[in-house]
GROMACS .gro file of C-alpha atoms in nm:
model
  337
    1MET     CA    1  -1.984  -2.691   2.601
    2ILE     CA    2  -2.224  -2.503   2.376
    3ILE     CA    3  -2.588  -2.476   2.480
    4VAL     CA    4  -2.821  -2.410   2.188
    5MET     CA    5  -3.151  -2.248   2.271
    6LYS     CA    6  -3.470  -2.319   2.081
    7SER     CA    7  -3.587  -2.065   1.826
    8TRP     CA    8  -3.883  -1.968   2.047
    9ALA     CA    9  -3.677  -1.934   2.368
   10GLU     CA   10  -3.738  -1.611   2.554
   11GLN     CA   11  -3.500  -1.398   2.757
   12GLU     CA   12  -3.612  -1.555   3.084
   13HIS     CA   13  -3.509  -1.899   2.954
   14ILE     CA   14  -3.168  -1.767   2.857
   15ASP     CA   15  -3.129  -1.597   3.195
   16LYS     CA   16  -3.202  -1.922   3.378
   17VAL     CA   17  -2.929  -2.105   3.186
   18VAL     CA   18  -2.682  -1.825   3.263
   19GLN     CA   19  -2.782  -1.835   3.630
   20ARG     CA   20  -2.734  -2.214   3.643
   21LEU     CA   21  -2.386  -2.176   3.497
   22ALA     CA   22  -2.297  -1.910   3.751
   23ALA     CA   23  -2.427  -2.132   4.032
   24ILE     CA   24  -2.185  -2.410   3.936
   25GLY     CA   25  -1.893  -2.168   3.908
   26CYS     CA   26  -1.888  -2.142   3.529
   27GLU     CA   27  -1.885  -1.855   3.282
   28ALA     CA   28  -2.145  -1.788   3.010
   29HIS     CA   29  -2.079  -1.622   2.674
   30ILE     CA   30  -2.391  -1.544   2.474
   31SER     CA   31  -2.413  -1.525   2.094
   32VAL     CA   32  -2.743  -1.404   1.949
   33GLY     CA   33  -2.794  -1.533   1.596
   34GLN     CA   34  -3.063  -1.465   1.337
   35SER     CA   35  -3.276  -1.763   1.439
   36ARG     CA   36  -3.156  -1.871   1.783
   37THR     CA   37  -2.928  -1.792   2.077
   38VAL     CA   38  -2.619  -1.995   2.161
   39ILE     CA   39  -2.453  -1.993   2.503
   40GLY     CA   40  -2.089  -2.089   2.542
   41ALA     CA   41  -2.027  -2.254   2.880
   42ILE     CA   42  -1.671  -2.216   3.011
   43GLY     CA   43  -1.550  -2.396   3.321
   44ASP     CA   44  -1.503  -2.745   3.458
   45ARG     CA   45  -1.605  -2.974   3.172
   46GLU     CA   46  -1.726  -3.261   3.389
   47VAL     CA   47  -1.937  -3.034   3.610
   48ILE     CA   48  -2.096  -2.872   3.304
   49GLN     CA   49  -2.171  -3.203   3.135
   50GLN     CA   50  -2.340  -3.339   3.445
   51GLN     CA   51  -2.612  -3.074   3.434
   52PRO     CA   52  -2.950  -3.170   3.276
   53TRP     CA   53  -2.946  -2.887   3.022
   54ARG     CA   54  -3.203  -3.042   2.787
   55ALA     CA   55  -3.451  -3.058   3.073
   56MET     CA   56  -3.447  -2.681   3.105
   57ALA     CA   57  -3.717  -2.481   2.929
   58GLY     CA   58  -3.603  -2.333   2.600
   59VAL     CA   59  -3.292  -2.550   2.561
   60GLU     CA   60  -3.272  -2.744   2.235
   61ARG     CA   61  -2.942  -2.926   2.288
   62ALA     CA   62  -2.607  -2.915   2.465
   63VAL     CA   63  -2.302  -2.993   2.250
   64PRO     CA   64  -1.958  -3.070   2.395
   65VAL     CA   65  -1.683  -2.883   2.210
   66GLU     CA   66  -1.360  -3.074   2.183
   67LYS     CA   67  -1.167  -2.797   2.010
   68PRO     CA   68  -0.963  -2.565   2.235
   69TYR     CA   69  -1.119  -2.264   2.061
   70LYS     CA   70  -1.490  -2.233   2.128
   71PHE     CA   71  -1.620  -1.883   2.065
   72VAL     CA   72  -1.474  -1.846   1.716
   73SER     CA   73  -1.601  -2.188   1.608
   74ARG     CA   74  -1.897  -2.260   1.381
   75GLU     CA   75  -2.053  -2.463   1.662
   76PHE     CA   76  -2.076  -2.154   1.880
   77GLN     CA   77  -2.208  -1.928   1.602
   78PRO     CA   78  -2.338  -2.088   1.282
   79GLU     CA   79  -2.398  -1.753   1.107
   80ASP     CA   80  -2.111  -1.559   0.953
   81THR     CA   81  -1.987  -1.260   1.149
   82VAL     CA   82  -2.035  -0.939   0.952
   83ILE     CA   83  -1.831  -0.634   1.049
   84LYS     CA   84  -1.925  -0.280   0.956
   85VAL     CA   85  -1.682   0.008   0.981
   86GLY     CA   86  -1.826   0.338   0.872
   87SER     CA   87  -1.963   0.285   0.522
   88ALA     CA   88  -1.746  -0.026   0.471
   89GLN     CA   89  -1.847  -0.385   0.535
   90ILE     CA   90  -1.642  -0.702   0.575
   91GLY     CA   91  -1.828  -1.029   0.522
   92GLY     CA   92  -2.193  -1.100   0.448
   93GLY     CA   93  -2.144  -1.138   0.073
   94VAL     CA   94  -1.948  -0.813   0.045
   95PHE     CA   95  -1.586  -0.827  -0.070
   96ALA     CA   96  -1.386  -0.554   0.104
   97PRO     CA   97  -1.085  -0.411  -0.084
   98MET     CA   98  -0.832  -0.253   0.152
   99ALA     CA   99  -0.534  -0.070   0.008
  100GLY     CA  100  -0.272   0.193   0.079
  101PRO     CA  101   0.096   0.233   0.159
  102CYS     CA  102   0.266  -0.025   0.376
  103ALA     CA  103   0.407   0.258   0.586
  104VAL     CA  104   0.310   0.625   0.612
  105GLU     CA  105   0.615   0.820   0.500
  106SER     CA  106   0.476   1.171   0.440
  107ARG     CA  107   0.150   1.357   0.398
  108ASP     CA  108   0.199   1.385   0.022
  109GLN     CA  109   0.271   1.013  -0.020
  110LEU     CA  110  -0.028   0.912   0.194
  111PHE     CA  111  -0.277   1.151   0.038
  112ARG     CA  112  -0.177   1.070  -0.320
  113THR     CA  113  -0.218   0.700  -0.246
  114ALA     CA  114  -0.544   0.739  -0.053
  115GLN     CA  115  -0.701   0.941  -0.333
  116ALA     CA  116  -0.593   0.688  -0.595
  117VAL     CA  117  -0.716   0.378  -0.412
  118ARG     CA  118  -1.042   0.551  -0.314
  119GLU     CA  119  -1.115   0.644  -0.674
  120ALA     CA  120  -1.031   0.290  -0.784
  121GLY     CA  121  -1.283   0.142  -0.541
  122ALA     CA  122  -1.104   0.058  -0.214
  123THR     CA  123  -1.331   0.094   0.087
  124ILE     CA  124  -1.072   0.082   0.368
  125LEU     CA  125  -0.734   0.257   0.378
  126ARG     CA  126  -0.428   0.075   0.506
  127GLY     CA  127  -0.120   0.254   0.634
  128ASP     CA  128   0.108   0.191   0.929
  129ALA     CA  129   0.261   0.436   1.171
  130PHE     CA  130   0.454   0.169   1.363
  131LYS     CA  131   0.659  -0.083   1.167
  132PRO     CA  132   0.817  -0.400   1.311
  133ARG     CA  133   1.139  -0.444   1.114
  134THR     CA  134   1.391  -0.725   1.108
  135SER     CA  135   1.673  -0.474   1.138
  136PRO     CA  136   1.664  -0.221   1.424
  137PHE     CA  137   1.827   0.031   1.188
  138SER     CA  138   1.545   0.021   0.931
  139PHE     CA  139   1.265   0.277   0.910
  140GLN     CA  140   1.034   0.215   1.206
  141GLY     CA  141   0.747   0.444   1.107
  142LEU     CA  142   0.633   0.796   1.200
  143ALA     CA  143   0.456   0.684   1.521
  144GLU     CA  144   0.182   0.922   1.636
  145GLU     CA  145   0.255   1.168   1.356
  146GLY     CA  146   0.166   0.891   1.111
  147LEU     CA  147  -0.161   0.821   1.293
  148GLN     CA  148  -0.249   1.190   1.276
  149LEU     CA  149  -0.189   1.189   0.899
  150LEU     CA  150  -0.407   0.881   0.860
  151ALA     CA  151  -0.684   1.052   1.055
  152GLU     CA  152  -0.658   1.351   0.820
  153ALA     CA  153  -0.677   1.119   0.519
  154ARG     CA  154  -0.987   0.951   0.665
  155GLN     CA  155  -1.156   1.288   0.689
  156GLU     CA  156  -1.044   1.399   0.343
  157PHE     CA  157  -1.137   1.083   0.153
  158ASP     CA  158  -1.413   0.940   0.374
  159MET     CA  159  -1.229   0.612   0.430
  160PRO     CA  160  -1.189   0.427   0.761
  161PHE     CA  161  -0.832   0.308   0.811
  162VAL     CA  162  -0.652   0.012   0.963
  163ALA     CA  163  -0.319   0.046   1.142
  164GLU     CA  164  -0.091  -0.200   1.316
  165VAL     CA  165  -0.031  -0.201   1.690
  166LEU     CA  166   0.290  -0.359   1.819
  167ASP     CA  167   0.283  -0.324   2.194
  168PRO     CA  168   0.016  -0.358   2.465
  169ARG     CA  169   0.126  -0.015   2.590
  170GLU     CA  170   0.037   0.141   2.252
  171VAL     CA  171  -0.312  -0.008   2.215
  172GLU     CA  172  -0.489   0.292   2.367
  173LEU     CA  173  -0.294   0.535   2.147
  174VAL     CA  174  -0.353   0.350   1.819
  175ALA     CA  175  -0.718   0.284   1.905
  176SER     CA  176  -0.774   0.654   1.967
  177TYR     CA  177  -0.700   0.716   1.597
  178ALA     CA  178  -0.755   0.397   1.394
  179ASP     CA  179  -1.089   0.247   1.294
  180ILE     CA  180  -0.943  -0.105   1.280
  181LEU     CA  181  -0.643  -0.238   1.472
  182ARG     CA  182  -0.413  -0.494   1.314
  183ILE     CA  183  -0.200  -0.757   1.484
  184GLY     CA  184   0.095  -0.849   1.262
  185THR     CA  185   0.234  -1.193   1.193
  186ARG     CA  186   0.517  -1.152   1.443
  187ASN     CA  187   0.267  -1.075   1.720
  188MET     CA  188   0.007  -1.344   1.655
  189ALA     CA  189   0.131  -1.529   1.964
  190ASN     CA  190   0.179  -1.214   2.175
  191PHE     CA  191  -0.099  -1.313   2.413
  192ALA     CA  192  -0.070  -1.002   2.628
  193LEU     CA  193  -0.127  -0.788   2.319
  194LEU     CA  194  -0.415  -1.009   2.201
  195SER     CA  195  -0.588  -0.977   2.537
  196GLU     CA  196  -0.539  -0.602   2.537
  197VAL     CA  197  -0.695  -0.545   2.193
  198GLY     CA  198  -0.974  -0.778   2.306
  199LYS     CA  199  -1.077  -0.508   2.553
  200VAL     CA  200  -1.107  -0.242   2.282
  201HIS     CA  201  -1.439  -0.182   2.109
  202LYS     CA  202  -1.294  -0.165   1.761
  203PRO     CA  203  -1.248  -0.435   1.497
  204VAL     CA  204  -0.917  -0.623   1.497
  205GLN     CA  205  -0.737  -0.779   1.203
  206LEU     CA  206  -0.536  -1.079   1.313
  207LYS     CA  207  -0.263  -1.190   1.076
  208ARG     CA  208  -0.164  -1.553   1.075
  209GLY     CA  209   0.182  -1.616   1.214
  210PHE     CA  210   0.419  -1.724   0.939
  211THR     CA  211   0.485  -2.054   1.121
  212ALA     CA  212   0.136  -2.100   1.269
  213THR     CA  213  -0.111  -2.377   1.201
  214ILE     CA  214  -0.474  -2.291   1.143
  215ASP     CA  215  -0.562  -2.423   1.490
  216GLU     CA  216  -0.299  -2.197   1.648
  217TRP     CA  217  -0.434  -1.904   1.449
  218LEU     CA  218  -0.790  -1.966   1.567
  219ASN     CA  219  -0.671  -2.004   1.926
  220ALA     CA  220  -0.506  -1.663   1.896
  221ALA     CA  221  -0.840  -1.521   1.778
  222GLU     CA  222  -1.001  -1.683   2.082
  223TYR     CA  223  -0.785  -1.467   2.310
  224ILE     CA  224  -0.935  -1.155   2.154
  225TYR     CA  225  -1.291  -1.287   2.142
  226LYS     CA  226  -1.288  -1.407   2.502
  227GLU     CA  227  -1.208  -1.056   2.628
  228GLY     CA  228  -1.529  -0.924   2.474
  229ASN     CA  229  -1.420  -0.799   2.131
  230HIS     CA  230  -1.616  -1.009   1.882
  231GLU     CA  231  -1.518  -0.814   1.570
  232VAL     CA  232  -1.217  -1.012   1.457
  233VAL     CA  233  -1.099  -1.041   1.096
  234LEU     CA  234  -0.853  -1.319   1.012
  235VAL     CA  235  -0.578  -1.232   0.764
  236GLU     CA  236  -0.398  -1.505   0.569
  237ARG     CA  237  -0.062  -1.347   0.482
  238GLY     CA  238   0.149  -1.645   0.384
  239ILE     CA  239   0.339  -1.908   0.579
  240ARG     CA  240   0.704  -2.010   0.579
  241THR     CA  241   0.776  -2.317   0.366
  242PHE     CA  242   1.081  -2.457   0.188
  243GLU     CA  243   0.995  -2.247  -0.120
  244THR     CA  244   1.219  -1.945  -0.186
  245ALA     CA  245   1.063  -1.803  -0.503
  246THR     CA  246   0.827  -1.596  -0.287
  247ARG     CA  247   0.873  -1.429   0.048
  248ASN     CA  248   0.615  -1.667   0.195
  249THR     CA  249   0.368  -1.919   0.056
  250LEU     CA  250   0.013  -1.785   0.042
  251ASP     CA  251  -0.207  -2.061   0.183
  252ILE     CA  252  -0.514  -2.015  -0.037
  253SER     CA  253  -0.665  -2.336   0.102
  254ALA     CA  254  -0.678  -2.171   0.446
  255VAL     CA  255  -0.972  -1.957   0.332
  256PRO     CA  256  -1.227  -2.237   0.272
  257VAL     CA  257  -1.086  -2.429   0.570
  258ILE     CA  258  -1.148  -2.130   0.797
  259LYS     CA  259  -1.493  -2.076   0.646
  260HIS     CA  260  -1.581  -2.431   0.746
  261MET     CA  261  -1.433  -2.409   1.096
  262SER     CA  262  -1.511  -2.052   1.202
  263HIS     CA  263  -1.773  -1.781   1.161
  264LEU     CA  264  -1.511  -1.503   1.146
  265PRO     CA  265  -1.445  -1.322   0.816
  266VAL     CA  266  -1.113  -1.398   0.649
  267ILE     CA  267  -0.917  -1.186   0.403
  268ILE     CA  268  -0.583  -1.234   0.230
  269ASP     CA  269  -0.268  -1.025   0.202
  270PRO     CA  270  -0.118  -1.096  -0.142
  271SER     CA  271   0.148  -0.828  -0.097
  272HIS     CA  272   0.329  -0.954   0.212
  273SER     CA  273   0.286  -1.318   0.120
  274SER     CA  274   0.450  -1.287  -0.221
  275GLY     CA  275   0.686  -0.995  -0.174
  276ARG     CA  276   0.676  -0.949  -0.554
  277ARG     CA  277   0.468  -0.690  -0.740
  278HIS     CA  278   0.398  -0.915  -1.040
  279LEU     CA  279   0.244  -1.180  -0.811
  280VAL     CA  280   0.006  -0.953  -0.621
  281VAL     CA  281  -0.262  -0.925  -0.890
  282PRO     CA  282  -0.306  -1.300  -0.963
  283LEU     CA  283  -0.308  -1.381  -0.591
  284ALA     CA  284  -0.564  -1.106  -0.526
  285ARG     CA  285  -0.784  -1.250  -0.799
  286ALA     CA  286  -0.756  -1.591  -0.637
  287ALA     CA  287  -0.883  -1.444  -0.309
  288ILE     CA  288  -1.230  -1.368  -0.439
  289ALA     CA  289  -1.249  -1.697  -0.629
  290VAL     CA  290  -1.171  -1.903  -0.318
  291GLY     CA  291  -1.425  -1.723  -0.102
  292ALA     CA  292  -1.226  -1.461   0.091
  293ASP     CA  293  -1.411  -1.161   0.234
  294GLY     CA  294  -1.155  -0.911   0.112
  295PHE     CA  295  -0.789  -0.835   0.057
  296ILE     CA  296  -0.533  -0.590   0.188
  297VAL     CA  297  -0.290  -0.465  -0.076
  298ASP     CA  298   0.014  -0.237  -0.070
  299VAL     CA  299  -0.005   0.060  -0.309
  300HIS     CA  300   0.256   0.335  -0.346
  301PRO     CA  301   0.278   0.626  -0.594
  302ALA     CA  302   0.655   0.572  -0.633
  303PRO     CA  303   0.753   0.222  -0.514
  304GLU     CA  304   1.117   0.273  -0.608
  305THR     CA  305   1.143   0.538  -0.333
  306ALA     CA  306   0.943   0.347  -0.069
  307GLN     CA  307   1.111   0.311   0.269
  308VAL     CA  308   0.928  -0.018   0.332
  309ASP     CA  309   0.844  -0.305   0.094
  310GLY     CA  310   0.863  -0.115  -0.234
  311ASP     CA  311   0.916  -0.440  -0.427
  312GLN     CA  312   0.563  -0.557  -0.353
  313ALA     CA  313   0.371  -0.229  -0.385
  314LEU     CA  314   0.140  -0.180  -0.680
  315LEU     CA  315   0.133   0.148  -0.869
  316PRO     CA  316  -0.202   0.329  -0.848
  317SER     CA  317  -0.268   0.248  -1.215
  318GLU     CA  318  -0.204  -0.121  -1.147
  319PHE     CA  319  -0.442  -0.117  -0.852
  320GLU     CA  320  -0.708   0.050  -1.067
  321GLU     CA  321  -0.672  -0.227  -1.326
  322LEU     CA  322  -0.692  -0.490  -1.052
  323MET     CA  323  -1.015  -0.340  -0.919
  324ASP     CA  324  -1.172  -0.352  -1.266
  325GLN     CA  325  -1.090  -0.722  -1.280
  326MET     CA  326  -1.222  -0.778  -0.928
  327ARG     CA  327  -1.556  -0.620  -1.015
  328ASN     CA  328  -1.593  -0.856  -1.311
  329LEU     CA  329  -1.511  -1.155  -1.093
  330ALA     CA  330  -1.749  -1.037  -0.819
  331ALA     CA  331  -2.034  -1.008  -1.070
  332ALA     CA  332  -1.971  -1.363  -1.190
  333LEU     CA  333  -1.972  -1.491  -0.829
  334ASP     CA  334  -2.278  -1.286  -0.726
  335LEU     CA  335  -2.077  -1.082  -0.476
  336THR     CA  336  -2.070  -0.711  -0.401
  337ILE     CA  337  -1.759  -0.493  -0.386
   0.00000   0.00000   0.00000
């Protein structure tokens, strides 16, 4: 159940609701919005519903939530979540371009790419030190050495960076370097990993599983949110369908659906969804038109030599052209990049 406080409710009114929940063996999760406070009540549904919440001072209404996900729902928090990382912002009318190499291969490759995407207008650097690969014999990333290079690039180009974490045992290590943690599509249902990143005080990007429904995706976000980490960014990266012309099918409709159902920001990944360089630009343009809060794009100075996903990586010059187009679209839609 969600208990909505009146706009004039004071802290003592909120405290009394929380105390009542504790007295009946239930848990309270508080969300402070711009105009009012909302309290998520977790516990025995029948016991919670039997309480006279509206009779308590400061309570406007109590709304049963039928959905299995509560904290990431619009009912729990009507206002959009806005996430700030350094000088970058995700959500709140700001479109956040994130770009960089799919995998960190060397200092030269990373720094050339970081400089190019920074000059073109990207606000967040992407680059992975740990890579989950279908084949165990494929390049798996540079591990901590890659994180150290990303930290150097952050300092050099004044860009926060996002990096993927694959294992609950590696969360502390990756979080000690990265500004944003990312959960990949293969790990969306790794609930132990979701709970672990939920305990970290850094934003988390959660990619949609390639066979996941939107409800399953939001439930995965709930695992992170429930542990106390409320800075979650949803990433639509394509789902598996019968179509073979692309690696996956980018579900553009998921963006407005999520915007209606959840307060969390949502971005798209046109690179991993399409798997084709010539498709990345039109899909990235569609992201801003459909209401996404940003994109995450693969860029590589020499895609033909890339050890991971070279077929989908834009050249720096192509990314620069894309950003020029995105600024024009943003101006037409009254958005900021």
